[in-house]
Coordinates of C-alpha atoms in Angstrom, one line a residue:
X261 CA 0.0 0.0 0.0
X262 CA 2.8 2.4 0.9
X263 CA 4.5 1.6 -2.4
X264 CA 1.3 2.2 -4.3
X265 CA 0.9 5.5 -2.5
X266 CA 4.5 6.6 -3.3
X267 CA 4.0 5.7 -6.9
X268 CA 0.7 7.6 -7.0
X269 CA 2.4 10.7 -5.5
X270 CA 5.2 10.5 -8.0
X271 CA 2.7 10.2 -10.8
X272 CA 0.8 13.2 -9.6
X273 CA 4.0 15.3 -9.3
X274 CA 5.0 14.3 -12.8
X275 CA 1.5 15.0 -14.2
X276 CA 1.5 18.4 -12.4
X277 CA 4.9 19.4 -13.9
X278 CA 3.8 18.2 -17.4
X279 CA 0.6 20.3 -17.2
X280 CA 2.5 23.3 -16.1
X281 CA 5.0 22.7 -18.8
X282 CA 2.4 22.6 -21.5
X283 CA 0.4 25.5 -20.0
X284 CA 3.5 27.8 -19.8
X285 CA 4.7 27.0 -23.3
X286 CA 1.3 27.8 -24.8
X287 CA 1.1 31.1 -22.8
X288 CA 4.3 32.1 -24.5
X289 CA 2.9 31.0 -27.8
X290 CA -0.2 33.1 -27.3
X291 CA 1.8 36.2 -26.4
X292 CA 4.0 35.7 -29.5
X293 CA 0.9 35.6 -31.7
X294 CA -0.9 38.5 -30.1
X295 CA -3.6 36.3 -28.5
X296 CA -4.8 37.8 -25.2
X297 CA -5.0 35.2 -22.4
X298 CA -8.0 34.9 -20.1
X299 CA -8.0 36.9 -16.9
X300 CA -7.0 34.8 -14.0
X301 CA -4.8 32.5 -16.0
X302 CA -3.3 29.7 -13.9
X303 CA 0.2 30.2 -15.4
X304 CA 2.6 32.1 -13.2
X305 CA 5.8 31.3 -15.0
X306 CA 5.9 34.7 -16.8
X307 CA 6.8 37.7 -14.6
X308 CA 4.4 40.6 -13.9
X309 CA 3.9 42.5 -17.2
X310 CA 2.5 45.7 -15.6
X311 CA 3.6 48.8 -17.6
X312 CA 5.4 46.5 -20.0
X313 CA 4.5 46.1 -23.6
X314 CA 4.6 42.5 -24.9
X315 CA 5.9 42.4 -28.4
X316 CA 4.4 39.9 -30.8
X317 CA 4.2 38.8 -34.4
X318 CA 2.2 41.0 -36.7
X319 CA 0.0 39.4 -39.4
X320 CA 2.1 38.1 -42.2
X321 CA 5.2 39.2 -40.4
X322 CA 8.2 38.4 -42.7
X323 CA 10.5 37.6 -39.7
X324 CA 8.1 35.0 -38.4
X325 CA 9.7 31.6 -39.5
X326 CA 6.3 30.2 -40.4
X327 CA 5.9 33.0 -43.0
X328 CA 9.2 32.3 -44.7
X329 CA 8.3 31.3 -48.2
X330 CA 8.3 27.6 -49.1
X331 CA 10.7 26.6 -51.8
X332 CA 10.5 23.6 -54.1
X333 CA 13.9 22.6 -52.8
X334 CA 15.4 22.6 -56.2
X335 CA 19.0 23.8 -56.6
X336 CA 18.5 24.1 -60.3
X337 CA 16.3 27.2 -59.9
X338 CA 18.3 28.8 -57.1
X339 CA 18.5 32.1 -58.9
X340 CA 14.7 32.3 -59.2
X341 CA 14.1 31.8 -55.4
X342 CA 13.3 34.7 -53.2
X343 CA 15.5 35.5 -50.2
X344 CA 13.2 33.8 -47.7
X345 CA 13.0 30.7 -50.0
X346 CA 16.8 30.5 -50.1
X347 CA 16.8 30.8 -46.3
X348 CA 14.5 27.9 -45.9
X349 CA 16.4 25.8 -48.5
X350 CA 19.7 26.6 -46.8
X351 CA 18.3 25.6 -43.4
X352 CA 17.0 22.3 -44.9
X353 CA 20.4 21.5 -46.5
X354 CA 22.4 22.4 -43.4
X355 CA 20.3 20.4 -41.0
X356 CA 20.4 17.4 -43.3
X357 CA 24.2 17.8 -43.6
X358 CA 24.5 18.0 -39.8
X359 CA 22.5 14.8 -39.3
X360 CA 24.6 13.0 -41.9
X361 CA 27.7 14.3 -40.1
X362 CA 26.4 12.9 -36.8
X363 CA 25.3 9.6 -38.2
X364 CA 28.5 9.1 -40.2
X365 CA 30.5 9.7 -37.1
X366 CA 28.7 7.1 -35.1
X367 CA 29.7 4.2 -37.2
X368 CA 32.9 5.6 -38.6
X369 CA 35.4 3.1 -37.1
X370 CA 33.3 0.0 -38.1
X371 CA 35.8 -1.2 -40.7
X372 CA 38.9 0.5 -39.1
X373 CA 38.7 -1.3 -35.7
X374 CA 41.1 -4.2 -36.7
X375 CA 43.8 -1.8 -37.7
X376 CA 43.6 0.6 -34.7
X377 CA 43.5 -2.3 -32.3
X378 CA 46.5 -3.9 -34.0
X379 CA 48.4 -0.6 -33.6
X380 CA 47.7 -0.4 -29.9
X381 CA 47.8 -4.2 -29.2
X382 CA 44.2 -4.4 -28.1
X383 CA 43.1 -8.1 -28.2
X384 CA 40.0 -8.2 -26.0
X385 CA 36.9 -8.8 -28.1
X386 CA 34.8 -6.7 -25.7
X387 CA 37.2 -3.7 -26.1
X388 CA 37.0 -3.9 -29.9
X389 CA 33.4 -2.7 -29.9
X390 CA 34.2 0.3 -27.6
X391 CA 35.0 2.7 -30.5
X392 CA 31.3 2.6 -31.4
X393 CA 29.9 1.9 -27.9
X394 CA 31.7 4.9 -26.3
X395 CA 30.3 7.1 -29.0
X396 CA 26.8 5.8 -28.4
X397 CA 27.2 6.4 -24.6
X398 CA 27.6 10.0 -25.5
X399 CA 24.6 9.6 -27.7
X400 CA 22.6 8.5 -24.6
X401 CA 23.5 11.5 -22.6
X402 CA 23.8 14.3 -25.1
X403 CA 20.2 14.5 -26.4
X404 CA 18.8 14.8 -22.8
X405 CA 20.6 18.2 -22.7
X406 CA 20.4 19.4 -26.3
X407 CA 16.8 18.7 -27.1
X408 CA 15.2 20.6 -24.1
X409 CA 17.8 23.3 -24.1
X410 CA 17.1 24.1 -27.7
X411 CA 13.4 24.6 -26.7
X412 CA 14.6 26.9 -23.9
X413 CA 17.4 29.0 -25.4
X414 CA 17.0 28.6 -29.2
X415 CA 18.6 26.5 -32.0
X416 CA 21.4 28.6 -33.7
X417 CA 24.0 29.1 -31.0
X418 CA 23.5 25.6 -29.6
X419 CA 24.0 24.2 -33.1
X420 CA 27.2 26.2 -33.6
X421 CA 28.7 25.3 -30.2
X422 CA 28.0 21.6 -30.4
X423 CA 29.2 21.2 -34.0
X424 CA 32.4 23.2 -33.3
X425 CA 33.2 21.0 -30.3
X426 CA 32.3 17.8 -32.3
X427 CA 34.8 18.9 -35.0
X428 CA 37.5 19.4 -32.3
X429 CA 36.9 16.0 -30.8
X430 CA 37.0 14.4 -34.3
X431 CA 40.4 15.9 -34.7
X432 CA 41.3 14.4 -31.3
X433 CA 40.4 10.9 -32.7
X434 CA 42.6 11.4 -35.7
X435 CA 45.7 12.3 -33.6
X436 CA 44.9 10.2 -30.5
X437 CA 48.2 8.9 -29.0
X438 CA 46.8 5.8 -27.3
X439 CA 43.7 3.7 -26.9
X440 CA 42.2 5.3 -23.7
X441 CA 42.6 8.8 -25.2
X442 CA 40.9 7.7 -28.4
X443 CA 38.0 6.3 -26.5
X444 CA 37.6 9.5 -24.5
X445 CA 37.5 11.5 -27.7
X446 CA 35.0 9.1 -29.2
X447 CA 32.7 9.6 -26.1
X448 CA 32.9 13.4 -26.5
X449 CA 32.2 13.1 -30.3
X450 CA 29.1 11.1 -29.4
X451 CA 27.9 13.6 -26.7
X452 CA 28.3 16.6 -29.0
X453 CA 27.5 14.8 -32.2
X454 CA 24.1 13.8 -30.9
X455 CA 23.0 17.5 -31.0
X456 CA 21.7 17.5 -34.6
X457 CA 19.5 14.4 -33.9
X458 CA 17.8 16.3 -31.0
X459 CA 17.8 19.8 -32.5
X460 CA 16.9 19.3 -36.2
X461 CA 13.3 18.2 -35.6
X462 CA 12.8 21.4 -33.7
X463 CA 14.4 23.5 -36.4
X464 CA 12.4 22.1 -39.2
X465 CA 9.2 22.2 -37.1
X466 CA 10.0 25.9 -36.5
X467 CA 9.7 26.7 -40.3
X468 CA 7.4 23.9 -41.6
X469 CA 6.4 20.3 -40.8
X470 CA 8.8 18.1 -42.6
X471 CA 10.9 15.0 -42.0
X472 CA 14.6 14.5 -41.1
X473 CA 16.7 12.5 -43.6
X474 CA 19.4 10.3 -42.4
X475 CA 22.2 8.7 -44.3
X476 CA 25.3 6.6 -43.8
X477 CA 28.4 6.4 -46.0
X478 CA 31.0 5.7 -43.3
X479 CA 31.5 1.9 -43.8
X480 CA 32.8 2.5 -47.3
X481 CA 35.2 5.3 -46.2
X482 CA 36.5 3.3 -43.3
X483 CA 36.9 0.1 -45.3
X484 CA 39.1 1.5 -48.0
X485 CA 41.0 4.2 -46.0
X486 CA 42.1 1.7 -43.3
X487 CA 43.7 -0.7 -45.8
X488 CA 45.3 1.9 -48.1
X489 CA 46.2 5.2 -46.4
X490 CA 45.7 4.2 -42.8
X491 CA 42.9 4.1 -40.3
X492 CA 43.6 7.6 -39.0
X493 CA 42.6 9.0 -42.4
X494 CA 39.2 7.7 -41.7
X495 CA 38.9 10.4 -39.1
X496 CA 40.8 13.0 -41.1
X497 CA 38.1 12.6 -43.9
X498 CA 35.4 12.9 -41.2
X499 CA 37.1 16.0 -39.9
X500 CA 37.2 17.6 -43.4
X501 CA 33.4 16.9 -43.8
X502 CA 32.8 18.3 -40.3
X503 CA 34.6 21.5 -41.2
X504 CA 32.7 21.8 -44.5
X505 CA 29.5 21.4 -42.5
X506 CA 30.5 23.8 -39.8
X507 CA 31.5 26.8 -41.9
X508 CA 28.0 27.4 -43.4
X509 CA 26.4 26.7 -40.1
X510 CA 28.4 29.5 -38.5
X511 CA 27.8 32.1 -41.2
X512 CA 24.5 31.1 -42.8
X513 CA 22.3 29.2 -40.3
X514 CA 19.7 31.6 -39.0
X515 CA 17.9 31.3 -35.7
X516 CA 14.5 29.7 -36.3
X517 CA 13.1 29.6 -32.7
X518 CA 10.3 32.2 -32.7
X519 CA 10.6 33.2 -29.0
X520 CA 14.3 34.0 -29.4
X521 CA 13.6 36.0 -32.6
X522 CA 11.0 38.1 -30.8
X523 CA 13.4 38.6 -27.9
X524 CA 16.0 40.0 -30.3
X525 CA 13.4 42.4 -31.8
X526 CA 12.5 43.7 -28.4
X527 CA 16.1 44.1 -27.4
X528 CA 16.8 46.1 -30.6
X529 CA 13.8 48.4 -29.8
X530 CA 15.1 49.0 -26.2
X531 CA 18.5 49.6 -27.6
X532 CA 17.2 52.3 -30.0
X533 CA 15.0 53.8 -27.2
X534 CA 16.2 53.1 -23.7
X535 CA 12.9 54.4 -22.3
X536 CA 10.9 51.8 -24.1
X537 CA 9.3 49.1 -21.9
X538 CA 9.1 46.6 -24.8
X539 CA 9.7 42.9 -24.1
X540 CA 9.0 39.5 -25.6
X541 CA 7.1 37.0 -23.5
X542 CA 10.1 34.7 -23.7
X543 CA 12.3 37.3 -21.9
X544 CA 9.9 37.5 -19.0
X545 CA 10.1 33.7 -18.4
X546 CA 11.6 32.4 -15.1
X547 CA 15.0 31.1 -16.2
X548 CA 16.4 30.2 -12.7
X549 CA 18.2 27.0 -12.3
X550 CA 15.3 25.3 -10.5
X551 CA 13.0 25.9 -13.4
X552 CA 15.6 24.6 -15.9
X553 CA 16.2 21.4 -13.9
X554 CA 12.6 20.6 -12.8
X555 CA 10.8 21.5 -16.0
X556 CA 13.2 21.7 -18.9
X557 CA 15.9 19.1 -18.4
X558 CA 13.5 16.4 -16.9
X559 CA 11.1 16.6 -19.9
X560 CA 12.6 13.8 -22.0
X561 CA 12.9 11.5 -18.9
X562 CA 9.3 12.3 -17.9
X563 CA 8.2 11.4 -21.4
X564 CA 9.9 8.0 -21.3
X565 CA 8.6 7.1 -17.9
X566 CA 5.0 8.3 -18.3
X567 CA 4.1 8.5 -22.0
X568 CA 3.0 5.2 -23.6
X569 CA 3.5 6.5 -27.1
X570 CA 7.1 7.6 -26.2
X571 CA 8.1 4.5 -24.3
X572 CA 6.8 2.0 -26.9
X573 CA 8.3 4.0 -29.7
X574 CA 11.5 4.2 -27.9
X575 CA 11.6 0.4 -27.3
X576 CA 10.9 -0.3 -31.0
X577 CA 13.4 2.2 -32.3
X578 CA 16.0 1.1 -29.8
X579 CA 15.8 -2.5 -31.1
X580 CA 16.0 -1.4 -34.7
X581 CA 18.8 1.0 -34.0
X582 CA 20.8 -1.6 -32.0
X583 CA 20.4 -4.1 -34.9
X584 CA 21.7 -1.5 -37.2
X585 CA 24.9 -1.2 -35.1
X586 CA 25.1 -5.0 -34.7
X587 CA 25.3 -5.1 -38.5
X588 CA 28.7 -3.4 -38.3
X589 CA 30.0 -6.3 -36.3
X590 CA 28.0 -8.9 -38.3
X591 CA 29.1 -7.9 -41.8
X592 CA 32.8 -8.7 -41.1
X593 CA 31.8 -12.1 -39.6
X594 CA 29.6 -12.9 -42.6
X595 CA 31.5 -11.5 -45.5
X596 CA 35.1 -11.5 -44.3
X597 CA 35.2 -14.7 -42.1
X598 CA 32.7 -16.7 -44.1
X599 CA 33.3 -15.5 -47.6
X600 CA 36.9 -14.3 -47.3
X601 CA 36.3 -10.8 -48.7
X602 CA 38.5 -7.8 -47.9
X603 CA 37.5 -5.0 -45.6
X604 CA 37.1 -2.6 -48.5
X605 CA 34.8 -4.9 -50.4
X606 CA 32.9 -5.6 -47.2
X607 CA 32.4 -1.9 -46.8
X608 CA 31.0 -1.7 -50.4
X609 CA 28.4 -4.3 -49.4
X610 CA 26.7 -1.6 -47.3
X611 CA 25.7 0.1 -50.6
X612 CA 22.5 -2.0 -50.9
X613 CA 21.4 -0.6 -47.5
X614 CA 22.0 2.9 -48.9
X615 CA 20.0 1.9 -52.0
X616 CA 17.2 0.8 -49.7
X617 CA 17.3 4.1 -47.9
X618 CA 16.9 6.0 -51.3
X619 CA 13.9 3.8 -52.2
X620 CA 12.4 4.6 -48.8
X621 CA 12.7 8.3 -49.5
X622 CA 10.9 7.8 -52.7
X623 CA 8.2 5.9 -50.8
X624 CA 8.0 8.7 -48.3
X625 CA 7.5 11.4 -51.0
X626 CA 4.9 9.2 -52.8
X627 CA 3.0 8.7 -49.6
X628 CA 3.2 12.4 -48.8
X629 CA 1.7 13.3 -52.1
X630 CA -1.1 10.8 -51.7
X631 CA -1.8 12.0 -48.2
X632 CA -1.9 15.7 -49.3
X633 CA -4.4 14.9 -52.1
X634 CA -6.5 12.8 -49.7
X635 CA -6.6 15.7 -47.2
X636 CA -7.7 18.0 -50.0
X637 CA -10.5 15.6 -50.9
X638 CA -11.4 15.6 -47.2
X639 CA -11.4 11.8 -46.9
X640 CA -12.5 10.6 -43.5
X641 CA -9.4 8.5 -42.7
X642 CA -7.1 11.6 -43.0
X643 CA -8.7 13.1 -39.9
X644 CA -7.1 10.4 -37.8
X645 CA -3.6 11.6 -36.7
X646 CA -2.1 8.2 -36.7
X647 CA -2.7 7.8 -40.5
X648 CA -0.4 10.7 -41.3
X649 CA 2.9 8.9 -40.9
X650 CA 2.5 5.6 -39.0
X651 CA 1.5 3.6 -42.1
X652 CA 5.1 4.1 -43.3
X653 CA 6.4 2.3 -40.2
X654 CA 3.7 -0.4 -40.6
X655 CA 5.2 -1.1 -44.1
X656 CA 8.8 -0.8 -42.9
X657 CA 8.6 -3.1 -39.9
X658 CA 7.9 -6.4 -41.7
X659 CA 10.3 -5.5 -44.4
X660 CA 13.1 -5.0 -41.8
X661 CA 12.3 -8.3 -40.1
X662 CA 12.2 -10.2 -43.5
X663 CA 15.6 -8.8 -44.5
X664 CA 17.2 -10.2 -41.3
X665 CA 15.7 -13.7 -42.0
X666 CA 16.9 -13.4 -45.6
X667 CA 20.5 -12.5 -44.6
X668 CA 20.6 -15.2 -42.0
X669 CA 19.4 -18.1 -44.2
X670 CA 21.2 -17.2 -47.4
X671 CA 24.6 -16.5 -45.9
X672 CA 26.2 -19.9 -46.7
X673 CA 29.4 -20.8 -48.6
X674 CA 27.3 -22.6 -51.3
X675 CA 25.4 -19.3 -52.0
X676 CA 27.1 -16.4 -53.7
X677 CA 27.8 -13.5 -51.4
X678 CA 25.7 -11.2 -53.6
X679 CA 22.5 -13.0 -52.5
X680 CA 22.8 -12.2 -48.8
X681 CA 24.1 -8.7 -49.6
X682 CA 20.9 -7.9 -51.4
X683 CA 19.1 -8.3 -48.1
X684 CA 20.5 -4.9 -47.4
X685 CA 17.9 -3.3 -49.8
X686 CA 15.0 -4.5 -47.6
X687 CA 17.0 -3.6 -44.5
X688 CA 17.5 0.0 -45.7
X689 CA 13.9 0.4 -46.8
X690 CA 12.5 -1.0 -43.6
X691 CA 15.0 0.9 -41.3
X692 CA 14.3 4.2 -42.9
X693 CA 10.5 3.8 -43.1
X694 CA 10.3 2.8 -39.5
X695 CA 12.3 5.8 -38.3
X696 CA 10.5 8.3 -40.6
X697 CA 7.1 7.0 -39.6
X698 CA 7.7 6.8 -35.8
X699 CA 9.7 9.9 -35.4
X700 CA 7.2 12.0 -37.4
X701 CA 4.4 10.5 -35.3
X702 CA 6.3 11.7 -32.1
X703 CA 6.6 15.1 -33.7
X704 CA 2.8 15.2 -34.6
X705 CA 1.8 14.0 -31.1
X706 CA 4.0 16.3 -29.1
X707 CA 4.2 19.3 -31.4
X708 CA 6.0 22.1 -29.4
X709 CA 7.9 19.5 -27.4
X710 CA 9.0 17.6 -30.5
X711 CA 12.7 18.1 -29.8
X712 CA 12.3 16.7 -26.3
X713 CA 10.3 13.7 -27.5
X714 CA 12.9 12.9 -30.1
X715 CA 15.7 13.5 -27.5
X716 CA 14.0 10.8 -25.4
X717 CA 13.9 8.5 -28.3
X718 CA 17.5 9.2 -29.3
X719 CA 18.9 8.6 -25.8
X720 CA 16.9 5.3 -25.2
X721 CA 17.8 3.8 -28.5
X722 CA 21.5 4.7 -28.1
X723 CA 21.5 3.1 -24.7
X724 CA 20.4 -0.3 -26.2
X725 CA 22.8 0.2 -29.1
X726 CA 25.6 0.4 -26.6
X727 CA 24.7 -2.9 -24.9
X728 CA 23.6 -5.2 -27.6
X729 CA 26.6 -4.9 -29.9
X730 CA 28.8 -5.9 -27.0
X731 CA 27.3 -9.4 -27.4
X732 CA 27.6 -9.6 -31.2
X733 CA 30.7 -11.8 -31.3
X734 CA 29.6 -14.2 -28.6
X735 CA 26.1 -14.4 -30.0
X736 CA 27.3 -15.3 -33.5
X737 CA 29.8 -17.8 -32.0
X738 CA 27.1 -19.6 -30.0
X739 CA 24.1 -19.4 -32.3
X740 CA 25.8 -19.1 -35.7
X741 CA 24.9 -16.7 -38.4
X742 CA 21.4 -18.1 -39.2
X743 CA 20.5 -18.5 -35.5
X744 CA 21.6 -15.0 -34.5
X745 CA 19.9 -13.3 -37.3
X746 CA 16.7 -15.4 -36.8
X747 CA 16.6 -14.3 -33.2
X748 CA 17.0 -10.6 -34.2
X749 CA 14.5 -11.1 -37.0
X750 CA 12.0 -12.6 -34.6
X751 CA 12.3 -9.8 -32.1
X752 CA 11.9 -7.2 -34.9
X753 CA 8.8 -9.0 -36.2
X754 CA 7.3 -9.0 -32.7
X755 CA 7.8 -5.3 -32.2
X756 CA 6.7 -4.5 -35.7
X757 CA 3.2 -4.7 -34.2
X758 CA 3.7 -1.4 -32.4
X759 CA 2.7 0.8 -35.5
X760 CA -0.3 -1.4 -36.0
X761 CA -1.4 -0.9 -32.4
X762 CA -1.0 2.8 -32.9
X763 CA -3.2 2.7 -36.0
X764 CA -5.8 0.7 -34.1
X765 CA -5.8 2.3 -30.7
X766 CA -3.6 5.4 -31.1
X767 CA -6.4 7.8 -30.5
X768 CA -7.4 6.1 -27.2
X769 CA -3.7 6.0 -26.1
X770 CA -3.4 9.7 -26.7
X771 CA -6.6 10.3 -24.8
X772 CA -5.0 8.6 -21.8
X773 CA -1.8 10.5 -22.0
X774 CA -1.2 13.2 -19.4
X775 CA 1.1 15.1 -21.7
X776 CA -1.1 14.8 -24.8
X777 CA -4.2 15.8 -22.8
X778 CA -2.4 18.9 -21.4
X779 CA -1.1 19.8 -24.9
X780 CA -4.5 19.3 -26.5
X781 CA -6.4 21.3 -23.9
X782 CA -4.0 24.2 -24.1
X783 CA -3.9 24.1 -27.9
X784 CA -7.7 24.1 -28.1
X785 CA -7.9 26.9 -25.6
X786 CA -5.3 29.0 -27.5
X787 CA -7.2 28.4 -30.8
X788 CA -10.5 29.4 -29.2
X789 CA -9.0 32.6 -27.8
X790 CA -7.3 33.3 -31.1
X791 CA -10.6 33.0 -32.9
X792 CA -12.3 35.4 -30.3
X793 CA -9.4 37.8 -30.6
X794 CA -9.6 37.8 -34.4
X795 CA -13.4 38.4 -34.2
X796 CA -12.8 41.3 -31.8
X797 CA -10.3 42.9 -34.1
X798 CA -12.6 42.4 -37.1
X799 CA -15.5 44.1 -35.2
X800 CA -13.2 47.0 -34.2
X801 CA -11.9 47.4 -37.7
X802 CA -15.4 47.5 -39.1
X803 CA -16.6 50.1 -36.6
X804 CA -13.5 52.2 -37.3
X805 CA -14.2 51.9 -41.1
X806 CA -17.8 52.9 -40.6
X807 CA -16.8 56.0 -38.6
X808 CA -14.4 57.0 -41.3
X809 CA -17.0 56.6 -44.1
X810 CA -19.8 58.4 -42.2
X811 CA -20.3 62.1 -43.1

């Protein structure tokens, strides 16, 4: 009974914090959009505004990121794009480049490990997976900071700082004098390299609702560099790419977080006129350390512990992500030990996975076009939130599981290595569709807290990706290739039911979610007040017009 009472109290505390979190964020949103809150509002997170003018977006304000013109994302017609279209396109390109930078760094040593361990006389099989595992430990911790902090302080400077330090730590990997130093640098690379995974969803949500593309070319780089010009060049090439990514981020990436942009506008007004009492709602927020710790930094953890949508999505994505990293240990076992291929050729066999990712992107755009047309036709099924993106994961899940069974049962000496390598196509399609479907669903369900929801997902899946690859060698030794991949395929097939459960009962699950309920209530209240506010302004404008027209 005492335990149940303690759990109940903890649940009530978490629910209260979540409700205050959602309420506060929507109050700032209302102030930013010139919506007058009701008298007696329950939210007390914004300081007293007596004798202070709260600045907000004007109608069709050009500095509001939502009003930046959409582009067709075609580089061929760059000269025809407006300045705001170029800005949106540049943000899209830079964020995608940042995610590729981060993802490439995570698996970079996959084909180089035998050469670096040989140089430093590392013989333990457990230690040989540490170059990837230490990076992923940083991936566990980093998003818990970067996601919520980007929702509190903005995106631009956090992106610059984290990418700059990621570049420095990548340099450290290239010149590491010994094994322990190398592992420390890899951990720091993971901690700071995880920032784009957590921040990008927020950046793109700031300007439009879109997806985050991920890519992976590192096994090819590592496979050939390690056998030709040395394993350190694997990291020198990664450093070059990091610098190429960093330069435009420093000079071209604009701030997209609306509260920060309004704060800057207010600061410029006060600078021009020191007597002006003009502020943005974001400036009047309580930013003491207690608020940051209890409300901001705990947000991803609260979501994992209390939100069924987040916890089940995290579990599914964690397994898929861990299997992705297991593949970096499994490919050498299959294609080098079984088929006797070189590390460089083995690296090339990751190309079918990349081909599958490209096919998945085509599927994504095709589905997006179909969904848009269906919404225009007002078809009933489009009104259900789960049908926006979850069907992609429902397709990808079985494909991913089938690809593992295919690889496991076709990897035999009497079967040409091209046959198991083609399983990578289904692997890439399934992996990408699962992630695009589930992560977009998180963004749709948690809206203004999308960065925190994705940070929760990133940290949890990285945690499992640290642990499972440690058992790769022993698992393949005991169960064999077919047994190991059948086990992974069976687990994947079991959890592939998660998207189908969301399609079936997603609305009911969201209805029982404290976070979703709070968000929905505050959003509906804000929309109601926005409508009333618009009606009041329309009536006032009509009265004023009638007075001007009257003789």
